Amino acid sequence: MQIGLIGLGRMGGNIARRLIARGRHDLVVYGRNADAVEAPHQEGATAGSSLKDLVGRLAAPRTIWLMLPAGTVTEDHVSELGDLLGAGDTIIDGGNTFWQDDIRRAAELRKKSIHYVDVGTSGGVWGLERGYCMMIGGDKAIVDRLDPIFATLAPGIGLIPRTEGRDGRDPRVEQGYFHAGPSGAGHFVKMVHNGIEYGLMQAYGEGFDILKNANVEALPEQYRFDLDIPDIAEVWRRGSVISSWLLDLTASALARSEALESYSGFVEDSGEGRWTVNAAIEEAIPADVITAALYARFRSRRDHTFAEKVLSAMRHGFGGHTELPPSESVAQPKDRSTSS
């Protein structure tokens, strides 16, 4: 398929490379960073000089994937594309947009007969190699038409054993992507995914902090343990019920440096955790762990523990995130295209 791709940052650039590498798609790319555009251009993509130029290089019905920071940047691009595109064209938003914004945008674009699809995209900086787990919102007919794009980006079934009892269900789910429902549903599912991620990361961080401090002087000598933290992380990867990709990333960071001295412990929140907690409040659903994990990130910007360094290491591992020093902290989350 022919695809326009706008936004060639940490994830967008690798999405472009995966689409090109599989050789099934004709890619037209645009970004404000000339160096970021040059890489996919050298690998076979056509470079657009502006949004208007990119649209002009695509044949109708056009499909344009946005991989931009959520908020004003994406909003401006959707608005401009709404004036450039025509009936039957489609805008895909693969960033971490707030799901209610998706519903509003879809309604506005529908007046122009332009389709809008929201894709919650997980895979971080490893997506080029591992593929991307995708949670998709939008009209079913349009999502089905765009299936070749999603199938190319998805991780595939890989080595994960099949789940018993899934016979007769949508086979795309086992490939790592699915149609969640109407506009906004994809980003809603991804929002909760990231809220769960907050809780998992916090549990790992706190657990390793307890292990690291098992020999503090406040304990009676006979109750102290001088534990090898990197070895614990590694052994837990091998058959433990708490093994996961997050633990893999933690073990890798600890193997390089047990003290994690290159990480500040300053932990950002990219918005999804807040939105998940807000959704829980609106639904009157207790979300103790996710809420506590979000608050722990707020506290991390004032007083850093080893647990927060573990969180920083995991965020850098899966998403290439570089934490800001405390002097550059902000009260509200910055615009983000992705966290995972």
XYZ file of N, CA and C in Angstrom, residues 19-287:
807
model
N 8.264 -0.658 7.629
C 7.407 -0.686 6.447
C 8.223 -0.837 5.170
N 9.352 -0.134 5.120
C 10.215 -0.210 3.936
C 10.889 -1.572 3.842
N 11.408 -2.061 4.971
C 12.178 -3.307 4.978
C 11.361 -4.494 4.508
N 10.057 -4.461 4.802
C 9.206 -5.577 4.411
C 8.850 -5.533 2.925
N 9.148 -4.401 2.277
C 9.030 -4.325 0.835
C 7.635 -4.374 0.257
N 6.623 -4.122 1.074
C 5.248 -4.231 0.596
C 4.574 -2.878 0.430
N 5.263 -1.822 0.781
C 4.596 -0.534 0.842
C 5.430 0.559 0.170
N 4.722 1.507 -0.424
C 5.321 2.686 -1.037
C 5.171 3.828 -0.038
N 6.280 4.287 0.506
C 6.251 5.226 1.626
C 6.654 6.625 1.183
N 5.840 7.611 1.587
C 6.171 9.021 1.409
C 6.277 9.623 2.800
N 7.418 10.237 3.125
C 7.652 10.694 4.497
C 7.844 12.202 4.536
N 7.513 12.755 5.699
C 7.750 14.179 5.931
C 8.023 14.409 7.407
N 8.977 15.272 7.677
C 9.291 15.683 9.040
C 10.049 16.986 8.996
N 10.007 17.722 10.086
C 10.687 19.015 10.117
C 12.192 18.879 10.264
N 12.638 17.710 10.741
C 14.073 17.455 10.899
C 14.598 16.820 9.617
N 15.416 17.545 8.883
C 15.914 17.061 7.592
C 16.728 15.781 7.746
N 17.495 15.669 8.829
C 18.306 14.467 9.038
C 17.419 13.243 9.249
N 16.310 13.414 9.983
C 15.404 12.299 10.226
C 14.743 11.839 8.932
N 14.466 12.773 8.028
C 13.851 12.430 6.745
C 14.851 11.708 5.849
N 16.092 12.091 5.940
C 17.113 11.548 5.032
C 17.287 10.048 5.200
N 17.220 9.541 6.443
C 17.454 8.111 6.678
C 16.454 7.231 5.933
N 15.120 7.411 6.112
C 14.191 6.586 5.342
C 14.255 6.862 3.841
N 14.606 8.105 3.472
C 14.748 8.433 2.045
C 15.859 7.591 1.418
N 16.963 7.433 2.136
C 18.075 6.627 1.636
C 17.688 5.148 1.533
N 16.710 4.715 2.328
C 16.305 3.311 2.320
C 15.164 3.030 1.342
N 14.702 4.078 0.642
C 13.706 3.832 -0.397
C 12.443 4.650 -0.311
N 12.256 5.428 0.747
C 11.055 6.247 0.866
C 11.183 7.510 0.016
N 10.052 8.051 -0.398
C 10.026 9.340 -1.077
C 9.882 10.428 -0.024
N 10.655 11.497 -0.146
C 10.612 12.575 0.837
C 9.714 13.698 0.349
N 8.770 14.103 1.194
C 7.940 15.256 0.896
C 8.546 16.502 1.515
N 8.392 17.632 0.856
C 8.992 18.869 1.349
C 8.067 19.647 2.278
N 6.794 19.266 2.306
C 5.803 19.928 3.156
C 4.595 19.006 3.253
N 3.639 19.370 4.116
C 2.423 18.569 4.200
C 1.692 18.574 2.855
N 1.616 19.730 2.232
C 0.934 19.832 0.945
C 1.637 18.990 -0.104
N 2.959 19.019 -0.101
C 3.724 18.227 -1.069
C 3.522 16.740 -0.818
N 3.530 16.325 0.462
C 3.308 14.915 0.784
C 1.941 14.458 0.290
N 0.908 15.254 0.551
C -0.441 14.898 0.105
C -0.482 14.785 -1.419
N 0.201 15.692 -2.099
C 0.207 15.681 -3.553
C 0.895 14.477 -4.156
N 1.777 13.845 -3.411
C 2.495 12.671 -3.905
C 1.730 11.364 -3.676
N 0.603 11.432 -2.990
C -0.181 10.235 -2.688
C -1.384 10.134 -3.617
N -1.679 8.910 -4.033
C -2.850 8.682 -4.872
C -4.066 8.431 -3.995
N -5.222 8.922 -4.429
C -6.462 8.709 -3.680
C -6.913 7.250 -3.806
N -7.541 6.700 -2.766
C -7.744 7.301 -1.438
C -6.447 7.298 -0.637
N -6.088 8.431 -0.089
C -4.814 8.605 0.599
C -4.894 8.098 2.039
N -3.753 7.588 2.512
C -3.634 7.164 3.914
C -2.397 7.827 4.500
N -2.589 8.585 5.569
C -1.468 9.293 6.203
C -1.414 8.925 7.681
N -0.263 8.431 8.104
C -0.023 8.023 9.502
C 0.751 9.126 10.199
N 0.208 9.624 11.299
C 0.886 10.620 12.122
C 1.549 9.922 13.305
N 2.825 10.194 13.523
C 3.537 9.672 14.698
C 4.208 10.857 15.377
N 3.368 11.656 16.030
C 3.793 12.937 16.584
C 3.442 13.016 18.066
N 4.042 13.984 18.786
C 3.674 14.159 20.187
C 2.194 14.478 20.334
N 1.557 13.851 21.341
C 0.150 14.121 21.591
C -0.039 15.574 22.002
N -1.195 16.116 21.702
C -1.477 17.483 22.103
C -1.464 18.432 20.919
N -0.882 19.603 21.116
C -0.964 20.684 20.132
C -0.357 20.311 18.791
N 0.787 19.623 18.808
C 1.471 19.286 17.544
C 0.580 18.408 16.675
N 0.042 17.340 17.252
C -0.835 16.459 16.488
C -2.109 17.189 16.082
N -2.671 17.963 16.992
C -3.900 18.708 16.706
C -3.713 19.610 15.495
N -2.601 20.321 15.438
C -2.342 21.232 14.320
C -2.210 20.475 13.005
N -1.533 19.321 13.048
C -1.345 18.540 11.820
C -2.672 17.956 11.330
N -3.495 17.462 12.257
C -4.799 16.916 11.859
C -5.650 18.019 11.232
N -5.622 19.202 11.808
C -6.407 20.320 11.293
C -5.954 20.707 9.891
N -4.637 20.806 9.694
C -4.119 21.187 8.374
C -4.415 20.108 7.334
N -4.229 18.840 7.726
C -4.517 17.755 6.788
C -6.003 17.701 6.447
N -6.847 18.069 7.391
C -8.282 18.102 7.127
C -8.643 19.052 6.001
N -7.822 20.085 5.814
C -8.057 21.043 4.730
C -7.408 20.593 3.420
N -6.425 19.691 3.511
C -5.694 19.259 2.312
C -6.239 17.977 1.702
N -6.813 17.110 2.532
C -7.281 15.812 2.069
C -8.706 15.893 1.521
N -9.124 14.808 0.847
C -10.450 14.782 0.255
C -11.277 13.613 0.732
N -12.470 13.509 0.239
C -13.394 12.442 0.622
C -12.773 11.076 0.363
N -12.896 10.193 1.364
C -12.362 8.840 1.238
C -10.953 8.678 1.756
N -10.248 9.784 2.028
C -8.890 9.708 2.570
C -8.945 9.366 4.061
N -7.800 8.932 4.599
C -7.756 8.497 6.002
C -6.556 9.084 6.717
N -6.791 9.569 7.926
C -5.717 9.983 8.838
C -5.621 8.941 9.944
N -4.415 8.433 10.172
C -4.140 7.516 11.277
C -3.296 8.254 12.304
N -3.721 8.249 13.549
C -2.923 8.831 14.631
C -2.355 7.688 15.470
N -1.047 7.480 15.383
C -0.393 6.400 16.126
C 0.284 6.846 17.397
N 0.161 8.124 17.762
C 0.776 8.613 18.983
C -0.077 8.316 20.204
N 0.256 8.944 21.316
C -0.465 8.703 22.572
C -1.507 9.795 22.821
N -2.414 9.937 21.911
C -3.459 10.958 22.010
C -4.497 10.584 23.065
N -5.060 11.597 23.717
C -6.162 11.390 24.658
C -7.375 10.939 23.861
N -8.002 9.855 24.285
C -9.049 9.201 23.497
C -10.255 10.077 23.210
N -10.574 11.004 24.100
C -11.713 11.884 23.842
C -11.418 12.856 22.698
N -10.138 13.209 22.515
C -9.749 14.024 21.366
C -9.981 13.254 20.068
N -9.750 11.938 20.097
C -10.004 11.107 18.910
C -11.472 11.177 18.504
N -12.359 11.063 19.482
C -13.795 11.078 19.190
C -14.188 12.398 18.543
N -13.665 13.488 19.095
C -13.976 14.820 18.538
C -13.425 14.967 17.125
N -12.166 14.569 16.918
C -11.552 14.713 15.592
C -12.274 13.874 14.547
N -12.625 12.640 14.926
C -13.311 11.762 13.983
C -14.634 12.383 13.535
N -15.346 12.981 14.476
C -16.630 13.607 14.148
C -16.431 14.806 13.220
N -15.404 15.610 13.489
C -15.140 16.780 12.659
C -14.737 16.379 11.244
N -13.873 15.362 11.132
C -13.410 14.926 9.816
C -14.500 14.199 9.042
N -15.422 13.555 9.760
C -16.512 12.845 9.100
C -17.381 13.807 8.292
N -17.472 15.051 8.728
C -18.246 16.053 7.988
C -17.655 16.288 6.601
N -16.354 16.013 6.456
C -15.665 16.166 5.164
C -15.488 14.819 4.463
N -16.110 13.779 5.028
C -15.991 12.403 4.496
C -14.558 11.900 4.541
N -13.782 12.402 5.513
C -12.423 11.922 5.751
C -12.463 10.973 6.939
N -11.812 9.844 6.822
C -11.805 8.833 7.884
C -10.685 9.124 8.880
N -10.910 8.708 10.111
C -9.918 8.905 11.180
C -9.793 7.599 11.964
N -8.560 7.143 12.136
C -8.282 5.894 12.848
C -7.259 6.175 13.932
N -7.562 5.778 15.177
C -6.604 5.955 16.270
C -5.946 4.601 16.575
N -4.625 4.626 16.653
C -3.861 3.390 16.871
C -2.964 3.557 18.092
N -3.341 2.904 19.188
C -2.456 2.842 20.340
C -1.309 1.905 19.997
N -0.097 2.436 19.994
C 1.057 1.703 19.478
C 2.067 1.446 20.583
N 2.361 0.184 20.843
C 3.325 -0.186 21.875
C 4.468 -0.966 21.244
N 5.663 -0.659 21.676
C 6.841 -1.343 21.135
C 8.111 -0.547 21.351
N 7.931 0.752 21.613
C 9.085 1.589 21.923
C 10.140 1.566 20.839
N 11.380 1.751 21.248
C 12.484 1.815 20.296
C 12.844 0.451 19.742
N 12.237 -0.621 20.286
C 12.523 -1.975 19.823
C 11.558 -2.429 18.731
N 10.635 -1.580 18.333
C 9.612 -1.986 17.382
C 10.140 -2.416 16.030
N 11.219 -1.811 15.588
C 11.784 -2.195 14.288
C 12.102 -3.679 14.257
N 12.681 -4.166 15.339
C 13.071 -5.573 15.425
C 11.926 -6.459 15.889
N 11.209 -6.041 16.929
C 10.200 -6.885 17.565
C 8.806 -6.729 16.975
N 8.564 -5.608 16.306
C 7.231 -5.298 15.831
C 6.459 -4.497 16.864
N 5.279 -4.046 16.493
C 4.474 -3.167 17.340
C 3.140 -3.818 17.668
N 2.803 -3.826 18.962
C 1.470 -4.223 19.407
C 0.551 -3.026 19.184
N -0.564 -3.259 18.495
C -1.434 -2.137 18.127
C -2.871 -2.372 18.553
N -3.471 -1.332 19.134
C -4.846 -1.314 19.577
C -5.561 -0.244 18.772
N -6.522 -0.622 17.933
C -6.998 0.235 16.850
C -8.455 0.625 17.048
N -8.742 1.920 16.888
C -10.103 2.427 16.944
C -10.504 3.052 15.627
N -11.767 2.874 15.238
C -12.255 3.463 13.997
C -13.301 2.588 13.349
N -13.813 3.037 12.203
C -14.817 2.262 11.473
C -14.207 0.947 11.002
N -14.937 -0.142 11.200
C -14.415 -1.471 10.882
C -14.001 -1.603 9.419
N -14.803 -1.073 8.519
C -14.501 -1.209 7.089
C -13.168 -0.548 6.744
N -12.884 0.584 7.362
C -11.632 1.287 7.084
C -10.461 0.553 7.723
N -10.646 0.091 8.963
C -9.582 -0.667 9.639
C -9.247 -1.921 8.837
N -10.267 -2.596 8.321
C -10.026 -3.797 7.518
C -9.276 -3.454 6.226
N -9.618 -2.332 5.606
C -8.933 -1.941 4.376
C -7.455 -1.642 4.617
N -7.158 -1.125 5.802
C -5.773 -0.769 6.138
C -4.986 -1.942 6.731
N -5.611 -3.103 6.780
C -4.990 -4.258 7.429
C -3.566 -4.554 6.947
N -3.238 -4.420 5.649
C -1.856 -4.704 5.229
C -0.805 -3.867 5.963
N -1.164 -2.644 6.332
C -0.220 -1.801 7.086
C -0.001 -2.384 8.475
N -1.102 -2.683 9.154
C -1.005 -3.197 10.516
C -0.318 -4.568 10.549
N -0.611 -5.399 9.567
C -0.007 -6.732 9.516
C 1.507 -6.638 9.351
N 1.970 -5.640 8.602
C 3.408 -5.453 8.402
C 4.094 -4.993 9.680
N 3.444 -4.101 10.403
C 4.054 -3.544 11.614
C 3.949 -4.482 12.812
N 2.967 -5.366 12.821
C 2.716 -6.232 13.980
C 3.860 -7.220 14.203
N 4.048 -7.684 15.443
C 5.141 -8.609 15.758
C 4.924 -10.011 15.212
N 3.667 -10.415 14.985
C 3.396 -11.788 14.584
C 3.333 -12.699 15.798
N 2.934 -13.933 15.582
C 2.729 -14.853 16.696
C 4.036 -15.256 17.362
N 5.118 -15.277 16.603
C 6.436 -15.567 17.173
C 6.492 -16.887 17.916
N 7.185 -16.880 19.050
C 7.381 -18.091 19.840
C 6.398 -18.208 21.003
N 5.463 -17.264 21.096
C 4.512 -17.288 22.209
C 3.501 -18.413 21.981
N 3.335 -19.314 22.946
C 2.372 -20.411 22.776
C 0.953 -19.876 22.567
N 0.184 -20.585 21.784
C -1.204 -20.191 21.564
C -2.017 -20.389 22.836
N -2.993 -19.509 23.039
C -3.881 -19.598 24.196
C -5.015 -20.564 23.894
N -5.204 -21.522 24.758
C -6.279 -22.488 24.557
C -7.639 -21.794 24.616
N -8.550 -22.256 23.780
C -9.914 -21.728 23.803
C -10.148 -20.553 22.888
N -9.148 -20.165 22.076
C -9.317 -19.008 21.198
C -9.808 -19.393 19.801
N -10.067 -20.637 19.552
C -10.533 -21.057 18.231
C -11.793 -20.285 17.833
N -11.792 -19.797 16.597
C -12.950 -19.061 16.101
C -12.919 -17.579 16.378
N -11.948 -17.097 17.142
C -11.847 -15.671 17.436
C -10.958 -14.992 16.390
N -10.935 -13.678 16.393
C -10.183 -12.891 15.408
C -8.705 -13.318 15.410
N -8.184 -13.875 14.317
C -6.791 -14.348 14.292
C -5.765 -13.229 14.350
N -6.179 -12.006 14.021
C -5.230 -10.890 14.048
C -4.721 -10.607 15.456
N -5.537 -10.923 16.447
C -5.142 -10.667 17.838
C -3.865 -11.433 18.171
N -3.772 -12.671 17.705
C -2.577 -13.477 17.979
C -1.351 -12.951 17.234
N -1.573 -12.114 16.243
C -0.460 -11.501 15.518
C 0.032 -10.224 16.199
N -0.736 -9.747 17.200
C -0.295 -8.586 17.964
C -1.014 -7.294 17.646
N -2.199 -7.373 17.003
C -2.985 -6.161 16.774
C -4.461 -6.527 16.725
N -5.323 -5.540 17.053
C -6.757 -5.822 17.010
C -7.571 -4.549 16.890
N -8.795 -4.719 16.387
C -9.734 -3.608 16.274
C -10.499 -3.524 17.588
N -10.218 -2.483 18.367
C -10.799 -2.364 19.703
C -12.247 -1.892 19.669
N -12.621 -1.105 18.646
C -13.968 -0.560 18.591
C -13.985 0.742 17.817
N -14.972 1.608 18.041
C -15.091 2.864 17.292
C -14.009 3.863 17.674
N -14.063 5.018 17.071
C -13.049 6.056 17.292
C -12.827 6.312 18.776
N -11.599 6.338 19.188
C -11.221 6.554 20.577
C -10.942 5.273 21.333
N -11.505 4.149 20.885
C -11.336 2.895 21.621
C -9.892 2.419 21.619
N -9.191 2.625 20.501
C -7.803 2.187 20.439
C -6.926 2.889 21.454
N -7.044 4.205 21.509
C -6.233 4.966 22.462
C -6.717 4.786 23.896
N -8.003 4.476 24.084
C -8.488 4.192 25.436
C -7.816 2.921 25.970
N -7.771 1.870 25.142
C -7.126 0.622 25.555
C -5.637 0.848 25.800
N -4.988 1.630 24.926
C -3.561 1.905 25.104
C -3.314 2.725 26.363
N -4.229 3.628 26.692
C -4.107 4.425 27.911
C -4.074 3.515 29.142
N -5.012 2.571 29.212
C -5.048 1.660 30.349
C -3.815 0.758 30.341
N -3.378 0.334 29.159
C -2.127 -0.431 29.020
C -0.976 0.302 29.694
N -0.863 1.601 29.435
C 0.231 2.370 30.012
C 0.045 2.601 31.502
N -1.222 2.689 31.951
C -1.466 2.774 33.388
C -1.003 1.505 34.093
N -1.293 0.353 33.509
C -0.816 -0.917 34.067
C 0.712 -0.945 34.080
N 1.297 -0.440 33.017
C 2.762 -0.372 32.934
C 3.340 0.411 34.112
N 2.690 1.514 34.480
C 3.147 2.296 35.633
C 3.222 1.407 36.879
N 2.128 0.635 37.115
C 2.073 -0.197 38.319
C 3.119 -1.292 38.307
N 3.297 -1.958 37.162
C 4.302 -3.021 37.060
C 5.704 -2.481 37.315
N 6.004 -1.361 36.701
C 7.336 -0.771 36.859
C 7.594 -0.372 38.310
N 6.571 0.201 38.947
C 6.732 0.616 40.339
C 6.986 -0.583 41.245
N 6.281 -1.687 40.998
C 6.480 -2.890 41.810
C 7.897 -3.430 41.664
N 8.387 -3.477 40.433
C 9.774 -3.912 40.229
C 10.741 -2.977 40.960
N 10.541 -1.666 40.767
C 11.444 -0.706 41.380
C 11.488 -0.837 42.894
N 10.324 -0.945 43.526
C 10.274 -1.049 44.982
C 10.874 -2.375 45.454
N 10.597 -3.448 44.725
C 11.156 -4.751 45.123
C 12.674 -4.754 45.103
N 13.248 -4.215 44.044
C 14.711 -4.171 43.966
C 15.301 -3.220 45.008
N 14.556 -2.175 45.352
C 15.025 -1.273 46.400
C 15.088 -1.996 47.750
N 14.092 -2.821 48.038
C 14.095 -3.609 49.281
C 15.278 -4.565 49.302
N 15.527 -5.215 48.176
C 16.656 -6.151 48.096
C 17.984 -5.429 48.281
N 18.116 -4.281 47.641
C 19.373 -3.536 47.711
C 19.682 -3.081 49.138
N 18.641 -2.800 49.917
C 18.835 -2.278 51.273
C 18.691 -3.355 52.354
N 18.841 -4.604 51.949
C 18.683 -5.697 52.916
C 19.846 -5.803 53.899
N 20.876 -4.980 53.712
C 22.014 -5.010 54.644
C 22.225 -3.675 55.355
N 21.165 -2.883 55.501
C 21.317 -1.585 56.157
C 21.647 -1.780 57.645
N 22.380 -0.836 58.194
C 22.857 -0.954 59.575
C 21.729 -0.955 60.590
N 20.568 -0.436 60.215
C 19.444 -0.412 61.146
C 18.938 -1.820 61.472
N 19.267 -2.781 60.644
C 18.832 -4.164 60.881
C 19.808 -4.878 61.815
N 19.322 -5.811 62.640
C 20.239 -6.648 63.415
C 21.182 -7.388 62.462
N 22.414 -7.569 62.864
C 23.418 -8.141 61.971
C 22.993 -9.496 61.401
N 22.339 -10.317 62.215
C 21.959 -11.649 61.742
C 20.828 -11.607 60.716
N 20.188 -10.454 60.577
C 19.103 -10.317 59.614
C 19.517 -9.576 58.341
N 20.802 -9.328 58.214
C 21.281 -8.592 57.040
C 21.722 -9.562 55.938
N 21.450 -9.158 54.700
C 21.904 -9.920 53.544
C 22.588 -8.979 52.556
N 23.781 -9.344 52.100
C 24.473 -8.594 51.059
C 24.176 -9.300 49.734
N 23.140 -8.870 49.064
C 22.611 -9.598 47.915
C 23.177 -9.072 46.599
N 23.335 -9.967 45.647
C 23.799 -9.610 44.304
C 22.570 -9.263 43.463
N 22.302 -7.989 43.311
C 21.076 -7.543 42.654
C 21.036 -7.932 41.168
N 22.122 -7.744 40.416
C 22.071 -8.176 39.012
C 21.780 -9.664 38.855
N 22.341 -10.501 39.743
C 22.090 -11.936 39.648
C 20.637 -12.278 39.989
N 20.049 -11.539 40.926
C 18.640 -11.778 41.254
C 17.760 -11.447 40.051
N 18.028 -10.310 39.427
C 17.252 -9.938 38.245
C 17.387 -10.996 37.153
N 18.607 -11.510 36.993
C 18.840 -12.505 35.942
C 18.148 -13.829 36.247
N 18.228 -14.285 37.482
C 17.619 -15.575 37.796
C 16.097 -15.499 37.707
N 15.534 -14.347 38.035
C 14.087 -14.188 37.931
C 13.612 -14.247 36.477
N 14.488 -13.912 35.552
C 14.120 -13.993 34.133
C 13.917 -15.434 33.686
N 14.489 -16.396 34.445
C 14.547 -17.791 33.992
C 13.469 -18.630 34.672
N 12.255 -18.559 34.156
C 11.199 -19.423 34.659
C 10.376 -18.861 35.795
N 10.714 -17.669 36.291
C 9.953 -17.074 37.387
C 8.589 -16.598 36.905
N 7.606 -16.594 37.802
C 6.274 -16.114 37.433
C 6.253 -14.593 37.244
N 7.288 -13.883 37.649
C 7.315 -12.436 37.430
C 8.257 -12.058 36.292
N 8.635 -13.025 35.466
C 9.460 -12.702 34.304
C 8.644 -11.856 33.326
N 9.322 -10.951 32.627
C 8.657 -10.075 31.665
C 9.726 -9.332 30.880
N 9.282 -8.628 29.848
C 10.216 -7.804 29.079
C 10.765 -6.680 29.956
N 9.936 -6.122 30.838
C 10.427 -5.086 31.745
C 11.540 -5.627 32.642
N 11.399 -6.858 33.095
C 12.452 -7.460 33.903
C 13.699 -7.703 33.061
N 13.519 -8.081 31.802
C 14.665 -8.249 30.901
C 15.453 -6.945 30.811
N 14.742 -5.842 30.634
C 15.397 -4.538 30.513
C 16.106 -4.157 31.810
N 15.477 -4.472 32.937
C 16.079 -4.190 34.237
C 17.353 -4.995 34.429
N 17.309 -6.278 34.111
C 18.483 -7.133 34.250
C 19.633 -6.621 33.386
N 19.300 -6.169 32.186
C 20.327 -5.644 31.292
C 20.973 -4.386 31.867
N 20.153 -3.480 32.403
C 20.688 -2.244 32.990
C 21.534 -2.540 34.220
N 21.095 -3.468 35.072
C 21.842 -3.815 36.280
C 23.151 -4.526 35.955
N 23.155 -5.305 34.881
C 24.389 -5.981 34.485
C 25.448 -4.977 34.056
N 25.007 -3.883 33.451
C 25.956 -2.845 33.037
C 26.447 -2.034 34.225
N 25.563 -1.807 35.195
C 25.943 -1.009 36.362
C 24.988 -1.307 37.509
N 25.473 -1.988 38.546
C 24.603 -2.367 39.648
C 24.044 -1.166 40.383
N 24.803 -0.070 40.434
C 24.347 1.122 41.148
C 23.444 2.017 40.286
N 23.372 1.725 38.986
C 22.571 2.538 38.060
C 22.928 4.019 38.175
N 24.223 4.298 38.297
C 24.618 5.682 38.549
C 24.362 6.627 37.386
N 24.142 6.096 36.189
C 23.881 6.972 35.045
C 22.432 7.437 34.987
N 21.593 6.938 35.917
C 20.181 7.331 35.951
C 19.918 8.218 37.163
N 19.163 9.303 36.929
C 18.948 10.282 37.990
C 17.894 9.834 39.001
N 16.956 8.993 38.578
C 15.815 8.665 39.427
C 14.661 9.628 39.252
N 14.844 10.640 38.403
C 13.774 11.572 38.062
C 12.892 10.886 37.022
N 11.622 10.622 37.353
C 10.758 9.825 36.473
C 9.600 10.677 35.967
N 9.530 10.853 34.647
C 8.438 11.597 34.016
C 7.156 10.759 34.014
N 6.036 11.427 33.845
C 4.810 10.724 33.459
C 4.330 11.380 32.185
N 4.005 10.553 31.187
C 3.726 11.084 29.864
C 2.253 11.367 29.615
N 1.412 11.254 30.634
C 0.011 11.615 30.489
C -0.949 10.459 30.663
N -0.581 9.271 30.134
C -1.522 8.152 30.151
C -1.871 7.692 31.556
N -0.913 7.770 32.479
C -1.193 7.387 33.853
C -2.256 8.280 34.477
N -2.137 9.573 34.246
C -3.133 10.524 34.760
C -4.504 10.245 34.153
N -4.509 10.023 32.817
C -5.787 9.774 32.150
C -6.428 8.474 32.644
N -5.597 7.465 32.919
C -6.135 6.198 33.417
C -6.758 6.385 34.792
N -6.089 7.130 35.659
C -6.634 7.403 36.991
C -7.930 8.201 36.873
N -7.960 9.185 35.972
C -9.189 9.960 35.765
C -10.330 9.071 35.284
N -10.021 8.132 34.380
C -11.048 7.218 33.888
C -11.573 6.343 35.025
N -10.661 5.891 35.896
C -11.069 5.075 37.042
C -11.999 5.866 37.955
N -11.692 7.129 38.162
C -12.549 7.978 38.997
C -13.932 8.127 38.362
N -13.965 8.386 37.051
C -15.243 8.566 36.366
C -16.082 7.290 36.389
N -15.402 6.128 36.366
C -16.115 4.845 36.378
C -16.328 4.313 37.792
N -15.833 5.036 38.809
C -15.893 4.601 40.207
C -15.242 3.230 40.386
N -14.093 3.056 39.724
C -13.318 1.817 39.816
C -12.090 2.067 40.682
N -11.881 1.322 41.754
C -10.661 1.511 42.560
C -9.433 1.108 41.757
N -8.473 1.998 41.700
C -7.223 1.734 40.972
C -6.058 2.103 41.884
